[in-house]
PDB file of C-alpha atoms in Angstrom:
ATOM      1  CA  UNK M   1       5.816   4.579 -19.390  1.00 53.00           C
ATOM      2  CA  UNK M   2       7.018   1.098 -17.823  1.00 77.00           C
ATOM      3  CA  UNK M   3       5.353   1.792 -14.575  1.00 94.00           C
ATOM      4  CA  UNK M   4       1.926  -0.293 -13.647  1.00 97.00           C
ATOM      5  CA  UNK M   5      -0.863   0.763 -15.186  1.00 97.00           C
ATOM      6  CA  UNK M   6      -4.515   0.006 -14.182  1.00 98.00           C
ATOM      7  CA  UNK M   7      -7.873   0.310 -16.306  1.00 97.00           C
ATOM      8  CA  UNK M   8     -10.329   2.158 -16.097  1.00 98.00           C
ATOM      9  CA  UNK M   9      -8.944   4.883 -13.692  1.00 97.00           C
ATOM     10  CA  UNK M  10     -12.857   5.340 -12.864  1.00 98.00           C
ATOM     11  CA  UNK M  11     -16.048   3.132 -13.037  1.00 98.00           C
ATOM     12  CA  UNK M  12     -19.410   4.081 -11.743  1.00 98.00           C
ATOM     13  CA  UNK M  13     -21.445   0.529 -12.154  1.00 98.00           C
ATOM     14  CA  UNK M  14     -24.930   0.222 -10.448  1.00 98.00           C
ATOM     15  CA  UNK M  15     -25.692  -1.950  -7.324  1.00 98.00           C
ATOM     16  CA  UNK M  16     -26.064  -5.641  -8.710  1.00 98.00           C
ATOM     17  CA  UNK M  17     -23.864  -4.948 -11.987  1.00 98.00           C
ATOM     18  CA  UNK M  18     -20.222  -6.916 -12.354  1.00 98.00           C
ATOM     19  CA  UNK M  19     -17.446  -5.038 -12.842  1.00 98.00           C
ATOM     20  CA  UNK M  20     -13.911  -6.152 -14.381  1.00 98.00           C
ATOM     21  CA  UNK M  21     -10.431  -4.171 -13.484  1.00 98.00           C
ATOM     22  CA  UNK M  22      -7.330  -5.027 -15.387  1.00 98.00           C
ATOM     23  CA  UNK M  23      -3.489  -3.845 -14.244  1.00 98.00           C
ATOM     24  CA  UNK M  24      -0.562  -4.119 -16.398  1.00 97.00           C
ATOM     25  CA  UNK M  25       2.123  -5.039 -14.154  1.00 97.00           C
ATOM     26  CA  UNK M  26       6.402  -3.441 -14.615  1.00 95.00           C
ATOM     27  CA  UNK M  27       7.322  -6.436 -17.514  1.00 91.00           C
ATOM     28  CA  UNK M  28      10.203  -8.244 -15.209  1.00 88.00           C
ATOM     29  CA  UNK M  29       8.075  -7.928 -12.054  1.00 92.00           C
ATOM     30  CA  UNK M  30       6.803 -12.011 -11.601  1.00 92.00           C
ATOM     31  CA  UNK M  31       5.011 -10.897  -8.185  1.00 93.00           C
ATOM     32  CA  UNK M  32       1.382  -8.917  -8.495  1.00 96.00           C
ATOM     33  CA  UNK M  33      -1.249  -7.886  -5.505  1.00 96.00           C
ATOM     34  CA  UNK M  34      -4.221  -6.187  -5.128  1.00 97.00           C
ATOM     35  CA  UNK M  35      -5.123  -3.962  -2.470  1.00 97.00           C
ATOM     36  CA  UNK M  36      -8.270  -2.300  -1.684  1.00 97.00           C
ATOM     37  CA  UNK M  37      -8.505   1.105  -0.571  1.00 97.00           C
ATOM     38  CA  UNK M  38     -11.203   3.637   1.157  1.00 96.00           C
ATOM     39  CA  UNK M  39     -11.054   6.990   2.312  1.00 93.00           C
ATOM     40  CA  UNK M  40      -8.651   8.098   5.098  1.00 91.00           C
ATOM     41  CA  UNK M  41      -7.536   4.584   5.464  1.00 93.00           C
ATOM     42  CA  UNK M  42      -4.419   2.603   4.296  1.00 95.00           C
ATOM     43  CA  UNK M  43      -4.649   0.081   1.335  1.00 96.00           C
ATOM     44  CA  UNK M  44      -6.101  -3.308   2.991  1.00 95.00           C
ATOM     45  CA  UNK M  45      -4.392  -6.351   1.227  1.00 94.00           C
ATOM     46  CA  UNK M  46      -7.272  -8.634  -0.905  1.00 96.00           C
ATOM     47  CA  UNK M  47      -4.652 -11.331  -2.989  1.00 96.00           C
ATOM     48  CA  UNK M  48      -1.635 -11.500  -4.685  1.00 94.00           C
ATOM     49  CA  UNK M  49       0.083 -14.000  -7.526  1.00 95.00           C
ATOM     50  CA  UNK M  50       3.563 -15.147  -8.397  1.00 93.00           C
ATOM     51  CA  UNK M  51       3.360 -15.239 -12.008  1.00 93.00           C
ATOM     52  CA  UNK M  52       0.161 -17.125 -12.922  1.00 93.00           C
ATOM     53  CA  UNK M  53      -0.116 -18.811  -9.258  1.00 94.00           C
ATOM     54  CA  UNK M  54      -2.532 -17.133  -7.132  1.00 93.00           C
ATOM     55  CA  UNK M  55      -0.815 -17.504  -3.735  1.00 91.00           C
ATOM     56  CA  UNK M  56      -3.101 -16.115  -1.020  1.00 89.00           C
ATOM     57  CA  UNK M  57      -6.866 -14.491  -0.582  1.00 91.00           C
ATOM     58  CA  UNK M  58      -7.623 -12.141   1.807  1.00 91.00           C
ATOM     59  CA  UNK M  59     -10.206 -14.367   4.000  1.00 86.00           C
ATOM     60  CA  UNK M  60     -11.818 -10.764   4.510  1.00 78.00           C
ATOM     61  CA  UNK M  61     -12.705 -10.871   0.622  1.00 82.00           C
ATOM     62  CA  UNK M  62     -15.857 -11.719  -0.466  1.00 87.00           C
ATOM     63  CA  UNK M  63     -16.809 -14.860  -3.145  1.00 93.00           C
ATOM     64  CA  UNK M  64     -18.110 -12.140  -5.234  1.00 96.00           C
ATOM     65  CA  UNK M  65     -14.580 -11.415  -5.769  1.00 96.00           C
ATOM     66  CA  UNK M  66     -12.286 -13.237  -8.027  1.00 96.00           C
ATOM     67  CA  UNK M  67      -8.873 -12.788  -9.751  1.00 97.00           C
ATOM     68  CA  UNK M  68      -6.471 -14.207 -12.427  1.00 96.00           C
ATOM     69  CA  UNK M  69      -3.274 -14.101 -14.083  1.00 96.00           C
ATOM     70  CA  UNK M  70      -3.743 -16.594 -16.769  1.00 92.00           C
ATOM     71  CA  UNK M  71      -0.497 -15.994 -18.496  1.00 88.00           C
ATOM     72  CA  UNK M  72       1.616 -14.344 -15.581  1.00 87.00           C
ATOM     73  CA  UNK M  73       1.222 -10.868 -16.966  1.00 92.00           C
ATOM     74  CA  UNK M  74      -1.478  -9.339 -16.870  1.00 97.00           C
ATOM     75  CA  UNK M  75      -4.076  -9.230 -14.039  1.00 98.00           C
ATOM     76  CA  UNK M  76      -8.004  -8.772 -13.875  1.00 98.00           C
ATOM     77  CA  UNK M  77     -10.101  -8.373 -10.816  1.00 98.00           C
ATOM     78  CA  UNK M  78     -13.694  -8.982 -11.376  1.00 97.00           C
ATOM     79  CA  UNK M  79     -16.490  -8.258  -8.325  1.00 97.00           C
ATOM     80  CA  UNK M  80     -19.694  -9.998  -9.205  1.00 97.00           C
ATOM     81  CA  UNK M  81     -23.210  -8.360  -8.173  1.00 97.00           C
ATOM     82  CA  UNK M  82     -21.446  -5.392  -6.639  1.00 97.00           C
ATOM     83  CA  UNK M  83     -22.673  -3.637  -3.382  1.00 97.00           C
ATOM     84  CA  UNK M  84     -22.554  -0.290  -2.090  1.00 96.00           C
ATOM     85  CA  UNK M  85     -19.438  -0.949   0.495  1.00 95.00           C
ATOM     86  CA  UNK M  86     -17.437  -2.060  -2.569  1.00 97.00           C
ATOM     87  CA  UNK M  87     -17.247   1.715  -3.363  1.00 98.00           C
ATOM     88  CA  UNK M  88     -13.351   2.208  -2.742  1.00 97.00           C
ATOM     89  CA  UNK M  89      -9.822   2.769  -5.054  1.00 98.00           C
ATOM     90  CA  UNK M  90      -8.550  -0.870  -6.384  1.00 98.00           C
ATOM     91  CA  UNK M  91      -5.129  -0.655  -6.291  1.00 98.00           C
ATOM     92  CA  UNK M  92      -2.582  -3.349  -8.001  1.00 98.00           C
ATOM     93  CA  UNK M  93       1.117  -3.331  -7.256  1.00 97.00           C
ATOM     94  CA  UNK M  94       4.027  -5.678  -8.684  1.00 95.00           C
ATOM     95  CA  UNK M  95       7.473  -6.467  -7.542  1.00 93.00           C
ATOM     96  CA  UNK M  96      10.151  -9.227  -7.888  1.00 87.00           C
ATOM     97  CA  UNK M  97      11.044 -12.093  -6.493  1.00 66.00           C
ATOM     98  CA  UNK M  98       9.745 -14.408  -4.474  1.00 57.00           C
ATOM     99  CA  UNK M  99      10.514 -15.432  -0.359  1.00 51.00           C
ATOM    100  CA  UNK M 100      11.535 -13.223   1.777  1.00 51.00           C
ATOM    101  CA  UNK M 101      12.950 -10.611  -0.854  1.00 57.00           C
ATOM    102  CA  UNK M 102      12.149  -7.252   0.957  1.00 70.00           C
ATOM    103  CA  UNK M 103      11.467  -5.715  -2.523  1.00 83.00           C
ATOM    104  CA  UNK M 104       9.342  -2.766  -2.175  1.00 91.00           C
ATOM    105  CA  UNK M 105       5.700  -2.291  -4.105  1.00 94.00           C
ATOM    106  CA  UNK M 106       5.162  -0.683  -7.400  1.00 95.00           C
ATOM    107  CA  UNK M 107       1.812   0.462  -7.529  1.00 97.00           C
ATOM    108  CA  UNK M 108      -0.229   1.864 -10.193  1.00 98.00           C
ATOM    109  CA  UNK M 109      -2.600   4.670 -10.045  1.00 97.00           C
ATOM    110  CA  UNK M 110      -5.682   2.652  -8.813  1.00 98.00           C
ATOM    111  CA  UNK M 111      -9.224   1.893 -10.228  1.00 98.00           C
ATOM    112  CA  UNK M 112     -11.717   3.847  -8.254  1.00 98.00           C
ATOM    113  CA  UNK M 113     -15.053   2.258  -7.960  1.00 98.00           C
ATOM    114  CA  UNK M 114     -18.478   4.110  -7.213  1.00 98.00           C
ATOM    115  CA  UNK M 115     -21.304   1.657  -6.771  1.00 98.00           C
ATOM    116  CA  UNK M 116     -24.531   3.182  -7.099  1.00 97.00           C
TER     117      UNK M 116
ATOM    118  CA  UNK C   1      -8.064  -5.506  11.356  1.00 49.00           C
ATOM    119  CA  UNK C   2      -4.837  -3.744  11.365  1.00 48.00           C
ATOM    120  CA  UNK C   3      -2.506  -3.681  13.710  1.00 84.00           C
ATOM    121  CA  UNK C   4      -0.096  -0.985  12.947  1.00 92.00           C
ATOM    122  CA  UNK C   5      -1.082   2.692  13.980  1.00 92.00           C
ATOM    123  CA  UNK C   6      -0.470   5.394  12.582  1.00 94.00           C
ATOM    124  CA  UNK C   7      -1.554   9.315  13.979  1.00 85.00           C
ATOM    125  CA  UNK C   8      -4.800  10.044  11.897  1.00 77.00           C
ATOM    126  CA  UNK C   9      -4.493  13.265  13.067  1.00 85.00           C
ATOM    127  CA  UNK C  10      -3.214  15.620  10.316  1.00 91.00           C
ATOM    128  CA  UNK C  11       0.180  16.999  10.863  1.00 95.00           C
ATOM    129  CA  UNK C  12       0.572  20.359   9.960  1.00 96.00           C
ATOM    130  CA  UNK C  13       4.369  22.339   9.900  1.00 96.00           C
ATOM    131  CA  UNK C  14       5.981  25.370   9.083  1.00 97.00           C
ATOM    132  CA  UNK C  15       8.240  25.115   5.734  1.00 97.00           C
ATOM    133  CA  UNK C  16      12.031  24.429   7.222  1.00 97.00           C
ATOM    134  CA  UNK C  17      11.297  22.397  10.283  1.00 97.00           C
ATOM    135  CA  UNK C  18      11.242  18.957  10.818  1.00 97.00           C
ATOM    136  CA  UNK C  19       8.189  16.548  10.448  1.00 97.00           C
ATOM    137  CA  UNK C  20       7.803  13.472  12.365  1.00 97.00           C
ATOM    138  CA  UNK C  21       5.672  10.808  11.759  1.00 97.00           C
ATOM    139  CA  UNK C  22       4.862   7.949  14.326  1.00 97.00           C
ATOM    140  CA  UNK C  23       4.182   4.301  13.043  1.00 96.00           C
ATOM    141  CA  UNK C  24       3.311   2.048  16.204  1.00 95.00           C
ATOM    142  CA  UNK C  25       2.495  -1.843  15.545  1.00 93.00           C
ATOM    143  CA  UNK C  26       1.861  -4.931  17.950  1.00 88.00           C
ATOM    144  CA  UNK C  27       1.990  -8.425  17.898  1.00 82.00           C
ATOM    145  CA  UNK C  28       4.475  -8.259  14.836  1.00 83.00           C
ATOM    146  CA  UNK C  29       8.119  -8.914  14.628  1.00 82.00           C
ATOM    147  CA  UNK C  30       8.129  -8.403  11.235  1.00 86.00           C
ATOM    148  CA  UNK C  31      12.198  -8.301   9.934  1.00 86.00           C
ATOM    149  CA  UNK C  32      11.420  -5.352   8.176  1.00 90.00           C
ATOM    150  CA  UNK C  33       9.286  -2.124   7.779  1.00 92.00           C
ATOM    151  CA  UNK C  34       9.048   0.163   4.522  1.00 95.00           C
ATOM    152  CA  UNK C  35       7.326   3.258   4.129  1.00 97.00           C
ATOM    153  CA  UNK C  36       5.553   5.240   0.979  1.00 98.00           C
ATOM    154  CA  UNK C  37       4.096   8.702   0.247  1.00 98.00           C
ATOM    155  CA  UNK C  38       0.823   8.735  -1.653  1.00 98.00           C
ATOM    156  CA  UNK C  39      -0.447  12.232  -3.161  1.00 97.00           C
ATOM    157  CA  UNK C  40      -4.498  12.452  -3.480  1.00 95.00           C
ATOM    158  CA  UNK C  41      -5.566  10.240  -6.151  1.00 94.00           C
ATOM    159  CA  UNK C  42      -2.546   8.246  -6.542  1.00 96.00           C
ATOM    160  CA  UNK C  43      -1.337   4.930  -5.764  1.00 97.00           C
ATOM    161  CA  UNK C  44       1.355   5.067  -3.057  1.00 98.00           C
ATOM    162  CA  UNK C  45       5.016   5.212  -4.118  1.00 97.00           C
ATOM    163  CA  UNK C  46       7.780   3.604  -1.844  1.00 96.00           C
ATOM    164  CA  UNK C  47      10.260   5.646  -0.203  1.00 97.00           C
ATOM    165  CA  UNK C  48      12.015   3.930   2.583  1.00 96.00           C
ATOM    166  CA  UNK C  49      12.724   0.215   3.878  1.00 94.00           C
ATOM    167  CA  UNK C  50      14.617  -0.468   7.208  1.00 94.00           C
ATOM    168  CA  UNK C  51      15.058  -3.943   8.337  1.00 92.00           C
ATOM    169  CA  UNK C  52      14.930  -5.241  11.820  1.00 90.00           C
ATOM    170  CA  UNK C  53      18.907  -5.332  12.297  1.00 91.00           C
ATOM    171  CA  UNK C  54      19.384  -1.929  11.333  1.00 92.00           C
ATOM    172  CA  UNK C  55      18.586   1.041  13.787  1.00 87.00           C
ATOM    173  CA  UNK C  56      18.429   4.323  11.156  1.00 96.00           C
ATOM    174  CA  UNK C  57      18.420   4.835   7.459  1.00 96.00           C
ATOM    175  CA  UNK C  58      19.066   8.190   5.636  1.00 96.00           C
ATOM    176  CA  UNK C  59      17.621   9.468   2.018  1.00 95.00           C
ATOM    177  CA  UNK C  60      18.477  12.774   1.459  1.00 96.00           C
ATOM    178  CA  UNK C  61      15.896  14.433   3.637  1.00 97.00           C
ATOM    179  CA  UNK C  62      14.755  11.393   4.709  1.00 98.00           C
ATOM    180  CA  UNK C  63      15.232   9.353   7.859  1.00 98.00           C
ATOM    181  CA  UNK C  64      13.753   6.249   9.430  1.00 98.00           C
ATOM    182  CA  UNK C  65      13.663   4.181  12.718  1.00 97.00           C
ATOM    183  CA  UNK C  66      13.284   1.150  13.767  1.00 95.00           C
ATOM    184  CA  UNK C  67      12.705   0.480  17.197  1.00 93.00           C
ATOM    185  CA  UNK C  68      12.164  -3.197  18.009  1.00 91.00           C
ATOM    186  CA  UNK C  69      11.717  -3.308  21.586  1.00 92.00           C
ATOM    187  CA  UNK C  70       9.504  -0.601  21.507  1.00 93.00           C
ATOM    188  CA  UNK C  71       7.691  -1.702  18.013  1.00 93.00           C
ATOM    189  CA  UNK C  72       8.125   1.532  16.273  1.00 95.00           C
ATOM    190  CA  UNK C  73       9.047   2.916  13.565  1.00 96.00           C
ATOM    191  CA  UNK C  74       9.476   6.905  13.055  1.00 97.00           C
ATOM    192  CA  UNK C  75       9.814   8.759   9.789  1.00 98.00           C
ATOM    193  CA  UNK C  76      11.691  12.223   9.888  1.00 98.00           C
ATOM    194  CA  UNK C  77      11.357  14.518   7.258  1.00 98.00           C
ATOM    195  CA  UNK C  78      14.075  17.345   7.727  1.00 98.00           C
ATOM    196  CA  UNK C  79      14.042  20.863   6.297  1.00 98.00           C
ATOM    197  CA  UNK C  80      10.107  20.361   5.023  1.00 98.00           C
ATOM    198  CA  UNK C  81       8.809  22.144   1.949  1.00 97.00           C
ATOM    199  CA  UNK C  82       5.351  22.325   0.432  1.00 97.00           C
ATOM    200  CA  UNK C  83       5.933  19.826  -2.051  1.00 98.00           C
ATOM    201  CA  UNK C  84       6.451  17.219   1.043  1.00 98.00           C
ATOM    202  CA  UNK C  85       2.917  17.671   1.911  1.00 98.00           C
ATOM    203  CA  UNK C  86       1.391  14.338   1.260  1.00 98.00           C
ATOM    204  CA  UNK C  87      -0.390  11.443   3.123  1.00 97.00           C
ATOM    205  CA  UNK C  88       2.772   8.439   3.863  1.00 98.00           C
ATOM    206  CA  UNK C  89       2.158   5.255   5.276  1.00 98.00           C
ATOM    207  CA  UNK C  90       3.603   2.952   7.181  1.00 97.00           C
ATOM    208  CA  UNK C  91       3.911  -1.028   5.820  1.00 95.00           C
ATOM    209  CA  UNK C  92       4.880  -4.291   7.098  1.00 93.00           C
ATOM    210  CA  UNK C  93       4.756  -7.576   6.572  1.00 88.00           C
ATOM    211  CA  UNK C  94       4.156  -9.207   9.663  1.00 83.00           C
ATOM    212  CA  UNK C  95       4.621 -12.699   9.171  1.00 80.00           C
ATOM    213  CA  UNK C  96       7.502 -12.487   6.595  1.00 78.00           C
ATOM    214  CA  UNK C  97       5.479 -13.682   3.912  1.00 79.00           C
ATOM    215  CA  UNK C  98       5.645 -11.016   1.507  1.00 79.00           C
ATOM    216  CA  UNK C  99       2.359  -9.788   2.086  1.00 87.00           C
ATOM    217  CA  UNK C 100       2.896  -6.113   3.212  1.00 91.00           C
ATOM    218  CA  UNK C 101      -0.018  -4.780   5.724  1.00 92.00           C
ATOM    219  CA  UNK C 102      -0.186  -1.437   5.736  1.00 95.00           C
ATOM    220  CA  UNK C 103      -1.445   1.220   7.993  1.00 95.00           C
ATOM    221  CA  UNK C 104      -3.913   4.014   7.633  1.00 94.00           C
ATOM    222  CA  UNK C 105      -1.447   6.451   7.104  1.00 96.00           C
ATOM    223  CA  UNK C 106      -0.797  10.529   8.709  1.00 96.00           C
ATOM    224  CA  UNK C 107      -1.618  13.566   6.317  1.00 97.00           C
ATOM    225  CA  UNK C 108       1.514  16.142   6.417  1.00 97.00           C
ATOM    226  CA  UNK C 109       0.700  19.928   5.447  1.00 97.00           C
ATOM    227  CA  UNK C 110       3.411  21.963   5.357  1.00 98.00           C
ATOM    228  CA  UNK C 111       2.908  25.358   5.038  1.00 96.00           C
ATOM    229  CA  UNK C 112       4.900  27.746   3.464  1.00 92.00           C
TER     230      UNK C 112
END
């Protein structure tokens, strides 16, 4: 399967508890974002990289979030002393390119995340 | 908050007709709009993109437009089938940055 692949699909952590997400990006894909997802809405963007560069934060996103790409591959998004509202699917997506390429959004299967 | 509205209303059809699904936006002129499916569970797969200059585009079943006066987009699913029945969104990326805002999306049922 060369599609994006996240892990774990599920993750049911306890209010306080950090939690760690990692997505696999398509191989040839040098652009990777995370979205953030809850029921009956659309995915709401939270940050995105061009290879290792992390290019923009969603100013909606806490300091208890963070993100990397140390080697412009792989991805992990970590949420530090979770909360109940951060109950919601984590979804990565990769493309190509860079500027204003039009390329569409891979996305994987999501993360979904039950705080307790 | 987003900008871009899309019925939340479920849309339900009869198998053979024709679904249409509104995506309104404001204070965007965004050069071009895309649109996905995403099945329950799932992460949303892409489907169509139209850009700013063009006023229709067909995909098989599938057609999109792009109205930039009006700042809306409408996604036309002809000769529906069960299978079609899925939540699709609308996405955008308002300031041509590559950073594609999406919006909350319509549930289609089609009905056999």
């Amino acid at each position: 399967d060369t599609g994006v692949s996240q892990d774990p699909r599920h993750k049911i952590t306890k209010r306080g508890q950090n939690v760690t997400f990692r997505c696999d990006p398509i191989s040839e894909h040098n652009r990777l974002y995370w979205y953030r997802q809850t029921l009956g809405q659309g995915p709401e963007f939270l940050t995105y990289f061009q290879n290792e560069a992390q290019l923009e934060k969603s100013r909606l996103l806490s300091d208890r979030f963070s993100a990397e790409r140390p080697k412009g591959s792989f991805s992990t998004l970590e949420i530090q002393r979770t909360e109940q509202g951060d109950s919601a699917m984590y979804l990565c997506a990769s493309t190509t390119g860079g500027g204003q390429n039009n390329s569409p959004l891979h996305f994987g299967n999501g993360t979904r995340l039950t705080v307790t | 908050s987003q900008k871009i509205e899309q019925n939340s209303e479920a849309l339900n059809i009869q198998e053979g007709k024709t679904a249409t699904l509104t995506c309104n936006y404001t204070n965007y002129s965004p050069a071009y709009l895309q649109w996905y499916r995403q099945d329950p569970g799932r992460g949303p797969v892409f489907l169509l993109l139209i850009r700013e200059n063009e006023k229709e585009k067909r995909k098989e079943r599938l057609k999109v437009t792009f109205d930039t006066t009006l700042k809306q987009s409408l996604f036309h699913i002809t000769a529906s089938q069960p299978a079609d029945s899925a939540t699709y969104l609308c996405a955008l990326d308002p300031y041509n940055t590559d950073k594609l805002i999406f919006g909350t999306g319509t549930r289609l049922q089609v009905f056999p």
